[in-house]
């Protein structure tokens, strides 16, 4: 019998009560017991018979069941020792050539930020921003929404997500709108009369309605399985950096420049400050390197490398390494007290 080897894109992550295998190619994950994590991380390169000898005949049935699972899920393959060197581990280093990868801009009925959108778009373009989230807490006319997006028509941003207050007229025209603005990837309607989700086939935009009323940035920071991302980009970034605030800039409804619109710390206002200058501030970048292996409770969670995070809403405001306040998962019992969707 040949020794087993994990496929390079299948990476086990240890948790306090259970572990997972992240399949970064299929963008999925599977739960495994911690004893199986031990087997595949400590004894990779051994045969199944050698594993059975190590763990005793009394565990033979369990071990066979484990390997049947690994084979069925295509997490492992078998090859001789000489061939092992032909299959190196995946490079898990993360880097980006841009200074800012993503930005959030908040709007309400009193916001006058729109008149500065030309400046914002130009500076985000210089910084290399590729993902943009626009959040509208009050009614917005589709013409005004189009005006905002037009500023990014010749921009390097490749994904735009919209959070909009529900309006039946706006909803009825969102299909044509997304067909025109192809970079709109997700549209979320808050304060809606029902909960539903649909994929617009003309633009491959996901449109989601949810009933929860959002009046401001307090909606930020919720931890939920629907936000988990098991892919190479997210996994490798989470290993080294903060999964929420790394390379991010936010502008709140008053135009204040922050790490996130929910933050209480401002680094200036878009009316008289430059995003480019703010990004050069070392204090602004101080959150970027707080990864999940440093955060209390999170460091023991099996989801830590595929999960979002929040360093703004935390359990202990005096401890930057405190668990996210809006996370209801307990990695020591593997139980969700309550699953937050938004």
CSV table of C-alpha atoms in Angstrom, one decimal:
chain,number,residue,atom,x,y,z
A,1,UNK,CA,0.0,0.0,0.0
A,2,UNK,CA,1.3,3.5,-0.9
A,3,UNK,CA,1.7,6.4,1.5
A,4,UNK,CA,-0.9,9.1,1.5
A,5,UNK,CA,-0.5,12.8,0.8
A,6,UNK,CA,-2.8,15.8,1.1
A,7,UNK,CA,-3.6,17.7,-2.0
A,8,UNK,CA,-1.8,21.1,-1.6
A,9,UNK,CA,-5.1,23.1,-1.7
A,10,UNK,CA,-6.6,21.0,1.1
A,11,UNK,CA,-5.4,22.6,4.3
A,12,UNK,CA,-6.4,21.3,7.8
A,13,UNK,CA,-7.1,24.0,10.5
A,14,UNK,CA,-7.1,22.9,14.2
A,15,UNK,CA,-9.8,24.1,16.6
A,16,UNK,CA,-10.4,23.7,20.3
A,17,UNK,CA,-13.2,21.1,19.9
A,18,UNK,CA,-13.1,20.1,16.3
A,19,UNK,CA,-11.1,20.9,13.1
A,20,UNK,CA,-11.8,21.6,9.5
A,21,UNK,CA,-10.2,20.9,6.1
A,22,UNK,CA,-10.3,24.0,3.9
A,23,UNK,CA,-10.5,23.1,0.2
A,24,UNK,CA,-9.2,26.3,-1.3
A,25,UNK,CA,-9.8,25.0,-4.9
A,26,UNK,CA,-13.5,24.1,-4.4
A,27,UNK,CA,-13.9,27.1,-2.0
A,28,UNK,CA,-15.5,24.9,0.7
A,29,UNK,CA,-14.6,23.2,4.0
A,30,UNK,CA,-15.5,20.0,5.9
A,31,UNK,CA,-15.5,19.3,9.6
A,32,UNK,CA,-13.1,16.6,10.9
A,33,UNK,CA,-12.4,15.4,14.5
A,34,UNK,CA,-9.2,16.6,16.1
A,35,UNK,CA,-7.8,13.1,16.1
A,36,UNK,CA,-8.0,13.1,12.3
A,37,UNK,CA,-6.3,16.5,12.2
A,38,UNK,CA,-3.4,14.8,14.1
A,39,UNK,CA,-3.3,11.9,11.7
A,40,UNK,CA,-3.1,13.9,8.5
A,41,UNK,CA,-0.7,16.6,9.8
A,42,UNK,CA,1.7,14.4,11.8
A,43,UNK,CA,1.7,11.3,9.7
A,44,UNK,CA,1.4,12.5,6.2
A,45,UNK,CA,3.6,10.2,4.0
A,46,UNK,CA,2.7,7.0,5.9
A,47,UNK,CA,0.6,4.2,4.6
A,48,UNK,CA,-2.8,3.3,6.1
A,49,UNK,CA,-1.3,0.1,7.6
A,50,UNK,CA,1.4,2.2,9.3
A,51,UNK,CA,-1.3,4.5,10.7
A,52,UNK,CA,-3.2,1.5,12.1
A,53,UNK,CA,0.0,0.2,13.7
A,54,UNK,CA,0.5,3.5,15.4
A,55,UNK,CA,-3.0,3.9,16.7
A,56,UNK,CA,-3.7,0.3,17.6
A,57,UNK,CA,-5.9,-2.5,16.3
A,58,UNK,CA,-8.8,-1.2,18.5
A,59,UNK,CA,-9.0,2.0,16.4
A,60,UNK,CA,-8.7,0.1,13.0
A,61,UNK,CA,-12.4,0.6,12.1
A,62,UNK,CA,-12.3,4.3,12.9
A,63,UNK,CA,-9.1,4.8,10.9
A,64,UNK,CA,-10.6,3.0,7.9
A,65,UNK,CA,-13.6,5.2,8.1
A,66,UNK,CA,-11.5,8.4,8.3
A,67,UNK,CA,-9.5,7.4,5.2
A,68,UNK,CA,-12.7,6.5,3.3
A,69,UNK,CA,-13.9,10.0,4.0
A,70,UNK,CA,-10.7,11.6,2.9
A,71,UNK,CA,-10.7,9.6,-0.3
A,72,UNK,CA,-14.4,10.3,-1.0
A,73,UNK,CA,-13.9,14.1,-0.5
A,74,UNK,CA,-10.7,13.9,-2.7
A,75,UNK,CA,-8.6,15.5,0.1
A,76,UNK,CA,-5.7,12.9,-0.3
A,77,UNK,CA,-4.0,10.8,-2.9
A,78,UNK,CA,-1.5,8.0,-2.8
A,79,UNK,CA,2.0,7.9,-4.2
A,80,UNK,CA,5.4,6.4,-3.5
A,81,UNK,CA,8.0,8.3,-1.4
A,82,UNK,CA,10.0,9.4,-4.5
A,83,UNK,CA,7.0,11.0,-6.0
A,84,UNK,CA,6.2,12.9,-2.8
A,85,UNK,CA,8.8,15.6,-3.7
A,86,UNK,CA,6.9,16.3,-7.0
A,87,UNK,CA,4.0,17.7,-5.0
A,88,UNK,CA,5.2,20.7,-2.9
A,89,UNK,CA,3.1,22.5,-0.3
A,90,UNK,CA,1.0,25.5,-1.4
A,91,UNK,CA,2.8,28.8,-1.0
A,92,UNK,CA,0.7,30.5,1.7
A,93,UNK,CA,2.4,33.9,1.6
A,94,UNK,CA,0.1,36.9,0.9
A,95,UNK,CA,1.1,40.1,-0.8
A,96,UNK,CA,-0.6,42.8,-2.8
A,97,UNK,CA,1.0,45.5,-5.0
A,98,UNK,CA,-1.7,48.0,-4.0
A,99,UNK,CA,-1.9,50.2,-0.9
A,100,UNK,CA,-5.7,49.8,-0.5
A,101,UNK,CA,-7.6,46.7,-1.6
A,102,UNK,CA,-11.1,47.7,-0.4
A,103,UNK,CA,-13.2,50.7,0.7
A,104,UNK,CA,-16.5,51.4,2.4
A,105,UNK,CA,-18.5,54.6,1.9
A,106,UNK,CA,-21.6,55.3,4.0
A,107,UNK,CA,-24.4,57.7,3.0
A,108,UNK,CA,-27.6,59.0,4.6
A,109,UNK,CA,-30.0,61.8,3.8
A,110,UNK,CA,-27.8,64.5,5.3
A,111,UNK,CA,-24.6,63.2,3.6
A,112,UNK,CA,-22.9,65.7,1.3
A,113,UNK,CA,-20.1,63.3,0.4
A,114,UNK,CA,-21.4,62.9,-3.1
A,115,UNK,CA,-20.0,66.2,-4.2
A,116,UNK,CA,-16.6,64.9,-3.3
A,117,UNK,CA,-17.0,61.6,-5.2
A,118,UNK,CA,-14.7,62.7,-8.0
A,119,UNK,CA,-11.9,63.3,-5.5
A,120,UNK,CA,-12.6,60.0,-3.7
A,121,UNK,CA,-12.7,58.0,-6.9
A,122,UNK,CA,-9.5,59.5,-8.2
A,123,UNK,CA,-7.6,58.9,-4.9
A,124,UNK,CA,-8.9,55.3,-4.5
A,125,UNK,CA,-7.8,54.7,-8.1
A,126,UNK,CA,-4.3,55.9,-7.2
A,127,UNK,CA,-4.3,53.7,-4.1
A,128,UNK,CA,-5.3,50.7,-6.2
A,129,UNK,CA,-8.6,49.9,-4.6
A,130,UNK,CA,-10.4,47.0,-6.4
A,131,UNK,CA,-13.4,46.3,-4.1
A,132,UNK,CA,-15.9,49.0,-3.1
A,133,UNK,CA,-18.9,48.9,-0.8
A,134,UNK,CA,-21.5,51.7,-0.9
A,135,UNK,CA,-24.0,51.7,1.9
A,136,UNK,CA,-27.2,53.9,1.8
A,137,UNK,CA,-29.2,54.0,5.0
A,138,UNK,CA,-32.0,56.3,3.7
A,139,UNK,CA,-33.9,56.4,0.4
A,140,UNK,CA,-31.8,56.9,-2.7
A,141,UNK,CA,-33.1,57.6,-6.2
A,142,UNK,CA,-31.7,55.4,-8.9
A,143,UNK,CA,-30.5,58.5,-10.8
A,144,UNK,CA,-28.4,59.5,-7.8
A,145,UNK,CA,-27.1,56.0,-7.4
A,146,UNK,CA,-26.1,56.0,-11.1
A,147,UNK,CA,-24.4,59.4,-10.5
A,148,UNK,CA,-22.2,57.9,-7.8
A,149,UNK,CA,-21.3,54.8,-9.8
A,150,UNK,CA,-20.4,56.9,-12.9
A,151,UNK,CA,-17.5,58.4,-11.0
A,152,UNK,CA,-16.0,54.9,-11.0
A,153,UNK,CA,-16.7,54.1,-14.7
A,154,UNK,CA,-13.0,54.4,-15.7
A,155,UNK,CA,-11.7,53.1,-12.4
A,156,UNK,CA,-9.6,50.0,-11.6
A,157,UNK,CA,-12.3,48.9,-9.1
A,158,UNK,CA,-13.6,45.5,-10.3
A,159,UNK,CA,-16.3,44.7,-7.7
A,160,UNK,CA,-19.0,47.0,-6.3
A,161,UNK,CA,-21.4,45.9,-3.5
A,162,UNK,CA,-24.4,48.0,-2.7
A,163,UNK,CA,-26.4,48.1,0.5
A,164,UNK,CA,-29.6,50.1,-0.2
A,165,UNK,CA,-32.9,50.9,1.7
A,166,UNK,CA,-35.7,48.9,0.1
A,167,UNK,CA,-37.8,50.8,-2.4
A,168,UNK,CA,-40.2,48.9,-4.7
A,169,UNK,CA,-39.5,51.3,-7.6
A,170,UNK,CA,-35.8,50.9,-7.2
A,171,UNK,CA,-36.1,47.1,-6.9
A,172,UNK,CA,-38.1,46.9,-10.2
A,173,UNK,CA,-35.4,48.7,-12.1
A,174,UNK,CA,-32.4,47.0,-10.4
A,175,UNK,CA,-32.0,44.5,-13.2
A,176,UNK,CA,-31.5,47.1,-15.9
A,177,UNK,CA,-29.3,49.0,-13.6
A,178,UNK,CA,-27.0,46.1,-12.9
A,179,UNK,CA,-26.9,45.2,-16.6
A,180,UNK,CA,-25.5,48.7,-17.2
A,181,UNK,CA,-23.1,48.6,-14.3
A,182,UNK,CA,-21.6,45.2,-14.7
A,183,UNK,CA,-19.2,45.5,-11.8
A,184,UNK,CA,-22.0,45.5,-9.3
A,185,UNK,CA,-21.6,42.1,-7.7
A,186,UNK,CA,-24.0,42.1,-4.8
A,187,UNK,CA,-27.1,44.3,-4.0
A,188,UNK,CA,-28.6,44.1,-0.5
A,189,UNK,CA,-32.0,45.7,0.2
A,190,UNK,CA,-32.4,46.4,3.9
A,191,UNK,CA,-35.8,47.3,5.6
A,192,UNK,CA,-37.6,45.0,3.0
A,193,UNK,CA,-41.1,43.5,3.5
A,194,UNK,CA,-39.7,40.0,3.0
A,195,UNK,CA,-36.6,37.9,2.9
A,196,UNK,CA,-35.5,36.5,-0.5
A,197,UNK,CA,-32.4,36.2,-2.7
A,198,UNK,CA,-32.1,36.0,-6.5
A,199,UNK,CA,-29.3,35.8,-9.1
A,200,UNK,CA,-29.8,38.2,-12.0
A,201,UNK,CA,-28.7,36.1,-15.0
A,202,UNK,CA,-28.3,39.1,-17.3
A,203,UNK,CA,-25.5,40.5,-15.1
A,204,UNK,CA,-24.7,37.7,-12.6
A,205,UNK,CA,-25.5,40.0,-9.7
A,206,UNK,CA,-26.9,38.6,-6.5
A,207,UNK,CA,-29.9,40.6,-5.2
A,208,UNK,CA,-30.9,39.9,-1.6
A,209,UNK,CA,-33.8,41.4,0.4
A,210,UNK,CA,-33.8,41.2,4.2
A,211,UNK,CA,-36.3,42.6,6.7
A,212,UNK,CA,-33.8,44.1,9.2
A,213,UNK,CA,-33.9,47.9,9.4
A,214,UNK,CA,-30.5,49.4,9.2
A,215,UNK,CA,-30.2,53.1,10.2
A,216,UNK,CA,-26.4,53.4,10.4
A,217,UNK,CA,-23.0,51.8,10.7
A,218,UNK,CA,-24.0,49.7,13.7
A,219,UNK,CA,-24.9,47.0,11.2
A,220,UNK,CA,-21.2,46.4,10.8
A,221,UNK,CA,-19.2,43.6,12.5
A,222,UNK,CA,-21.6,40.7,12.5
A,223,UNK,CA,-19.9,37.3,12.3
A,224,UNK,CA,-21.8,34.6,10.4
A,225,UNK,CA,-21.1,31.5,8.3
A,226,UNK,CA,-22.6,33.3,5.3
A,227,UNK,CA,-19.5,35.5,5.4
A,228,UNK,CA,-17.0,32.7,5.5
A,229,UNK,CA,-14.7,32.6,2.4
A,230,UNK,CA,-12.6,29.4,1.9
A,231,UNK,CA,-10.4,30.6,-1.0
A,232,UNK,CA,-6.7,31.1,-1.5
A,233,UNK,CA,-6.9,34.9,-1.3
A,234,UNK,CA,-8.9,35.1,1.9
A,235,UNK,CA,-7.1,32.2,3.6
A,236,UNK,CA,-3.6,33.4,3.0
A,237,UNK,CA,-4.4,37.0,3.9
A,238,UNK,CA,-6.0,35.8,7.2
A,239,UNK,CA,-2.9,33.9,8.1
A,240,UNK,CA,-0.9,37.1,8.3
A,241,UNK,CA,-3.2,40.1,8.5
A,242,UNK,CA,-6.6,41.2,9.9
A,243,UNK,CA,-9.3,39.8,7.8
A,244,UNK,CA,-11.5,42.9,8.1
A,245,UNK,CA,-9.3,46.0,8.3
A,246,UNK,CA,-6.2,45.1,6.3
A,247,UNK,CA,-5.7,47.5,3.4
A,248,UNK,CA,-9.2,49.0,4.0
A,249,UNK,CA,-10.3,52.6,4.2
A,250,UNK,CA,-13.8,53.9,5.3
A,251,UNK,CA,-15.7,57.1,4.9
A,252,UNK,CA,-18.6,57.7,7.3
A,253,UNK,CA,-21.8,59.6,6.6
A,254,UNK,CA,-20.2,62.9,7.7
A,255,UNK,CA,-17.2,62.4,5.4
A,256,UNK,CA,-14.8,61.4,8.1
A,257,UNK,CA,-11.9,59.1,7.0
A,258,UNK,CA,-11.5,56.0,9.2
A,259,UNK,CA,-10.3,52.4,9.2
A,260,UNK,CA,-14.0,51.6,9.0
A,261,UNK,CA,-17.1,53.9,9.1
A,262,UNK,CA,-18.0,52.3,12.5
A,263,UNK,CA,-14.7,53.4,14.1
A,264,UNK,CA,-14.7,56.3,16.5
A,265,UNK,CA,-11.3,57.3,15.5
A,266,UNK,CA,-11.1,59.8,12.5
A,267,UNK,CA,-8.0,60.7,10.5
A,268,UNK,CA,-9.5,63.7,8.8
A,269,UNK,CA,-12.4,64.6,6.6
A,270,UNK,CA,-12.7,64.1,2.9
A,271,UNK,CA,-13.6,67.7,2.5
A,272,UNK,CA,-10.1,68.9,3.4
A,273,UNK,CA,-8.0,65.7,3.8
A,274,UNK,CA,-6.4,63.4,1.3
A,275,UNK,CA,-7.0,59.6,1.4
A,276,UNK,CA,-3.5,59.1,0.1
A,277,UNK,CA,-2.0,61.1,3.0
A,278,UNK,CA,-4.2,59.2,5.6
A,279,UNK,CA,-3.0,55.8,4.3
A,280,UNK,CA,0.6,56.9,4.9
A,281,UNK,CA,-0.2,57.4,8.6
A,282,UNK,CA,1.4,54.5,10.6
A,283,UNK,CA,-1.4,54.8,13.3
A,284,UNK,CA,-4.0,54.2,10.6
A,285,UNK,CA,-2.2,51.0,9.6
A,286,UNK,CA,-1.8,49.7,13.1
A,287,UNK,CA,-4.9,47.4,12.9
A,288,UNK,CA,-3.8,45.8,9.7
A,289,UNK,CA,-1.4,43.2,11.3
A,290,UNK,CA,-3.8,41.9,14.0
A,291,UNK,CA,-4.4,38.4,12.7
A,292,UNK,CA,-6.7,35.7,14.1
A,293,UNK,CA,-3.9,33.8,15.8
A,294,UNK,CA,-3.4,36.8,18.1
A,295,UNK,CA,-7.1,37.4,19.0
A,296,UNK,CA,-8.6,35.9,22.1
A,297,UNK,CA,-11.0,32.9,21.5
A,298,UNK,CA,-10.6,33.4,17.7
A,299,UNK,CA,-7.1,31.8,18.0
A,300,UNK,CA,-8.8,28.6,19.2
A,301,UNK,CA,-11.5,28.6,16.5
A,302,UNK,CA,-11.5,26.3,13.5
A,303,UNK,CA,-13.0,29.0,11.3
A,304,UNK,CA,-10.3,31.6,12.0
A,305,UNK,CA,-8.7,31.6,8.5
A,306,UNK,CA,-12.0,31.8,6.6
A,307,UNK,CA,-13.9,34.1,8.9
A,308,UNK,CA,-14.4,37.9,8.8
A,309,UNK,CA,-13.4,39.9,11.9
A,310,UNK,CA,-14.2,43.2,13.6
A,311,UNK,CA,-11.7,45.2,15.6
A,312,UNK,CA,-14.3,48.0,16.2
A,313,UNK,CA,-17.0,46.1,18.0
A,314,UNK,CA,-15.1,44.0,20.5
A,315,UNK,CA,-15.9,42.5,23.9
A,316,UNK,CA,-13.4,44.5,25.7
A,317,UNK,CA,-12.8,48.0,24.3
A,318,UNK,CA,-9.6,48.3,26.2
A,319,UNK,CA,-8.1,45.2,24.6
A,320,UNK,CA,-7.4,45.3,20.8
A,321,UNK,CA,-7.0,41.5,20.9
A,322,UNK,CA,-10.5,40.9,22.3
A,323,UNK,CA,-13.0,38.6,20.7
A,324,UNK,CA,-15.5,40.3,18.2
A,325,UNK,CA,-18.5,41.4,20.2
A,326,UNK,CA,-20.9,40.3,17.5
A,327,UNK,CA,-19.6,36.7,17.2
A,328,UNK,CA,-22.0,34.2,18.8
A,329,UNK,CA,-19.9,31.1,18.1
A,330,UNK,CA,-18.2,29.2,20.9
A,331,UNK,CA,-15.3,27.1,19.5
A,332,UNK,CA,-15.0,25.2,22.8
A,333,UNK,CA,-18.5,23.7,22.4
A,334,UNK,CA,-18.9,24.1,18.6
A,335,UNK,CA,-22.2,25.9,19.2
A,336,UNK,CA,-23.8,29.0,17.7
A,337,UNK,CA,-25.9,30.9,20.2
A,338,UNK,CA,-27.5,32.8,17.5
A,339,UNK,CA,-26.6,33.1,13.8
A,340,UNK,CA,-26.5,36.7,12.6
A,341,UNK,CA,-27.2,37.1,8.9
A,342,UNK,CA,-26.2,40.8,8.5
